[in-house]
Amino acid sequence: MNRRTTLNVKISTSAPSHILIFLPLLTYSLYWGMRKSMVGSDTLTYEAIYRSYLRKDVQIIETSDAGFLWIMHLASIFSSEPKSLFILICLIISVSFYISGVIFLKKPIYLAVYVFILITSPIYMSINTNILRHGIAIAIAILGMSIVYRFGKNILKIPFAYLPTLFHSVAGILSLPLFIKIIRYNTIHIWVLLVIISYFSGYYSTSLSNFIPDDYFDYLSGNFEYRKGFRIEFVAFSAIPIFMTIILPFRRMSPETKWVFNAYLLMNGAALVMNFISYSDRLLTNSWITLPLLTTLIIKDINTVGYRRKDNRLIFTGVVLISIIIANIGIA
């Protein structure tokens, strides 16, 4: 049996498992796509935007991101009800995340763990119910990263890095580290430096505010009941992958895990520096939403390259899995 035949056999035998594992994620996306208007802090806003788009409101058409206009146009083909928009967005997000998982994780057992962590993540729920444009942008960015990883073509980085900005400029810019592919060096020291800098955000916020895109100007100048500045709880949650290196040191990570790990640290550190903006946790979403994939990659490494003894693999897999579940409950 030649290599191509072997590959075809593997694909054909794993396809039913991949479809079966996707069903919970599909159900999840349909559930939130059909949500009531009062569910989610931004649902009413997006309903109003969609209805304005259907009325061909000039302001909406001129100010909305090009990618989001395409999404609204596609949704309008099926129905004028806002639920068609929400279902479409949730499906795009779920398919993007799932394909990324299939590419990076391969084996159904790890894919099942990944889906479980996703649907129990409050961050994943947030991009399906609240920050929809941001959610689409980061979902497409993660999908783009996985495709670049799969084919190994650097030329693909340019279009896939640009595509998320068509849906949300800030989220698209913050997702750029996903396409850098840093695997030789550990960027923890850069993250620590950015955390230290973020503690003194009151000294540089005025200067840095000049570079804030229009999308976030209201968050910068508005009177919101939101605590700005350094927040230790955000830093603690952000440090979860660093704590996991106690179990799986960077040097023992697989190349793909190192890639996602370093991208996470750079995205997270950059967002922490922007803590002078109201709802800066939305900026942190770019990094936090990669935690399900990164956690599962770490679990995969523990069981494939990290440890030889079976009891060690079981214990450390359990520790990592329980830790991320507790962290998700804590931030929910």
PDB file of C-alpha atoms in Angstrom, residues 15-24:
ATOM      1  CA  ALA A  15     -14.167  11.225   8.737  1.00  0.00           C
ATOM      2  CA  PRO A  16     -17.186   9.696  10.578  1.00  0.00           C
ATOM      3  CA  SER A  17     -15.516  10.418  13.929  1.00  0.00           C
ATOM      4  CA  HIS A  18     -14.785  14.007  12.925  1.00  0.00           C
ATOM      5  CA  ILE A  19     -18.398  14.531  11.859  1.00  0.00           C
ATOM      6  CA  LEU A  20     -19.709  13.004  15.085  1.00  0.00           C
ATOM      7  CA  ILE A  21     -17.422  15.137  17.247  1.00  0.00           C
ATOM      8  CA  PHE A  22     -18.537  18.259  15.370  1.00  0.00           C
ATOM      9  CA  LEU A  23     -22.214  17.696  16.258  1.00  0.00           C
ATOM     10  CA  PRO A  24     -21.996  19.197  19.786  1.00  0.00           C
TER      11      PRO A  24
END
